PDB file of C-alpha atoms and ligand atoms in Angstrom:
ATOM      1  CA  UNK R  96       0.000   0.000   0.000  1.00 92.00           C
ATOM      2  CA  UNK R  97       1.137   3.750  -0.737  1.00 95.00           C
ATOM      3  CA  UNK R  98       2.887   5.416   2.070  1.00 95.00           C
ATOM      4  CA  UNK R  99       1.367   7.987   3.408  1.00 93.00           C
ATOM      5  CA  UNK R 100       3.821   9.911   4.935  1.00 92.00           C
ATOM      6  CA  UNK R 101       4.906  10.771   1.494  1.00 93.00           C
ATOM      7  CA  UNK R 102       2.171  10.358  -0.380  1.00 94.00           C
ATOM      8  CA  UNK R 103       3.743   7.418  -2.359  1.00 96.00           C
ATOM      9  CA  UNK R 104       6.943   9.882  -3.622  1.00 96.00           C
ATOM     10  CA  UNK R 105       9.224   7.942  -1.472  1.00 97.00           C
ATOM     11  CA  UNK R 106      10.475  11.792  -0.880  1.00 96.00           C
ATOM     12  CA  UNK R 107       9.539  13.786   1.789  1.00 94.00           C
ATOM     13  CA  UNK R 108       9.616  17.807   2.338  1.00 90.00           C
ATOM     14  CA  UNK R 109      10.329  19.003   5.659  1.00 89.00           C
ATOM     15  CA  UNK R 110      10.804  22.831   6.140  1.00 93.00           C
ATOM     16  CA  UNK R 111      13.144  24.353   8.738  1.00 96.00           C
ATOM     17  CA  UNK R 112      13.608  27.967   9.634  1.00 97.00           C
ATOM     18  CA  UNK R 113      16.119  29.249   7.403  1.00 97.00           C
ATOM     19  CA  UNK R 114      19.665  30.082   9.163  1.00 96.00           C
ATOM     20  CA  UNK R 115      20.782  32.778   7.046  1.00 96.00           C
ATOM     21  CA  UNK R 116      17.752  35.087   7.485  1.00 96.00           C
ATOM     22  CA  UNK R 117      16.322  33.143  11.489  1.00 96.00           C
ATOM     23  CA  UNK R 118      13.094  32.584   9.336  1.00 97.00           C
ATOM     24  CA  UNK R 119      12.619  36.621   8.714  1.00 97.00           C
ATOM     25  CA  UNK R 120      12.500  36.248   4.600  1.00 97.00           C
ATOM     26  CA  UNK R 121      14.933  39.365   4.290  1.00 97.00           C
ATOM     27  CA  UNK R 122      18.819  39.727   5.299  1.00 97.00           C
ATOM     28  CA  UNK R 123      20.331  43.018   5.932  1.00 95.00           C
ATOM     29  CA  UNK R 124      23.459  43.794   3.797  1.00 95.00           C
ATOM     30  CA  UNK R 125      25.607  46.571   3.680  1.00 96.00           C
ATOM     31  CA  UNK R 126      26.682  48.806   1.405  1.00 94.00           C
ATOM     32  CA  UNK R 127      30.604  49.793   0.393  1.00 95.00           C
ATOM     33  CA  UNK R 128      29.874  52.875   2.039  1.00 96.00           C
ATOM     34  CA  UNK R 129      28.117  51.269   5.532  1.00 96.00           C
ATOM     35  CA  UNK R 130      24.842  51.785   4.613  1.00 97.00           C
ATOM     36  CA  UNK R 131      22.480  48.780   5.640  1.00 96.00           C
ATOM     37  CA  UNK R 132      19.667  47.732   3.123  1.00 96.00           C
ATOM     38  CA  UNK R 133      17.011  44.995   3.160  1.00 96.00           C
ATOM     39  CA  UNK R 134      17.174  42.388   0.824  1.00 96.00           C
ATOM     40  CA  UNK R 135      15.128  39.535   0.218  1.00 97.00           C
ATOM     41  CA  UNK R 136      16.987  36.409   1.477  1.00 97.00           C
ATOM     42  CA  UNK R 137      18.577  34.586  -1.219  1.00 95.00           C
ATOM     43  CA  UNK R 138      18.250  31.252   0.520  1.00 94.00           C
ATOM     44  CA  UNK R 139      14.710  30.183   1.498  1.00 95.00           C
ATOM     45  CA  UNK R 140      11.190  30.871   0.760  1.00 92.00           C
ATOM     46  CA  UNK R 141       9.436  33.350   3.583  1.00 94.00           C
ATOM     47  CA  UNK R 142      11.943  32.133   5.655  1.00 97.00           C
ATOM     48  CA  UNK R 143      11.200  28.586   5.563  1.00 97.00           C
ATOM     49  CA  UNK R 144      14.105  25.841   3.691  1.00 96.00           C
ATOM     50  CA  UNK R 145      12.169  22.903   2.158  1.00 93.00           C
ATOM     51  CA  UNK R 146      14.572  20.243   2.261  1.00 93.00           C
ATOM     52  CA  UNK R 147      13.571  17.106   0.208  1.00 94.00           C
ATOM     53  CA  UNK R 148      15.142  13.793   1.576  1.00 95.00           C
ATOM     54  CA  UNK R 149      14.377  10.189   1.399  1.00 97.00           C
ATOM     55  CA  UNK R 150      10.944   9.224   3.445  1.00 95.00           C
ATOM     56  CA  UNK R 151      12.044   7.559   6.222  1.00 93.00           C
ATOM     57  CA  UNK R 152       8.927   5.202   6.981  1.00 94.00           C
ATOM     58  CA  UNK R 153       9.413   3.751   3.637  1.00 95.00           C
ATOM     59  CA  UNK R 154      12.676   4.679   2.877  1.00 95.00           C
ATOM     60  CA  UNK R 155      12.224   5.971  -0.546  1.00 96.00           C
ATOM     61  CA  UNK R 156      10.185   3.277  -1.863  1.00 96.00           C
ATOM     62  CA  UNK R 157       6.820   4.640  -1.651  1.00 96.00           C
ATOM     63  CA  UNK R 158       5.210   1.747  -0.676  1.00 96.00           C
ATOM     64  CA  UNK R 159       4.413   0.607   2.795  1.00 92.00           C
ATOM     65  CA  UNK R 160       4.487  -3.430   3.162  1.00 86.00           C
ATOM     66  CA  UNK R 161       1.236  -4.154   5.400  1.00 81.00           C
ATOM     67  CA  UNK R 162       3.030  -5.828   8.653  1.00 77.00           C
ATOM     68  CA  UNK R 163       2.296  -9.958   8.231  1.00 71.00           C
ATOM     69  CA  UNK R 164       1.016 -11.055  11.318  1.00 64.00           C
TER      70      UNK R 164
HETATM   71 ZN1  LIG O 236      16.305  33.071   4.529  1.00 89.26          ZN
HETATM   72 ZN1  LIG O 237       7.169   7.148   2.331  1.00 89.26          ZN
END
């Protein structure tokens, strides 16, 4: 049967708070002559990371073998 922790992808997306911005979408960066500016934060999405790794509860196969009992 499918697994549904990932929907049968065998992948699953978890989302962490993004280091380089602490989840606030926008980094402050400076100018050559000191001046800070926003800037939207190269590295996530509204602060959040969506990292895509292997499902663990069916590691990466998609399919869930029903437990033989
Ligand atoms: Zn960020
Ligand atoms: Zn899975």
């Amino acid at each position: 049967m499918p697994c549904r922790n990932c929907s049968g992808t065998g992948i699953s997306a978890v989302s962490v708070i993004c280091q380089r911005c602490s989840g606030t979408g926008e980094i402050i960066i400076y100018d050559s002559d000191g001046t800070e500016r926003m800037q939207l934060c190269p590295k996530c999405e509204d602060g959040m990371v969506y990292i895509e790794q292997t499902c663990s509860a069916c590691k990466g196969t998609g399919e869930i073998l029903p437990l033989s009992s």
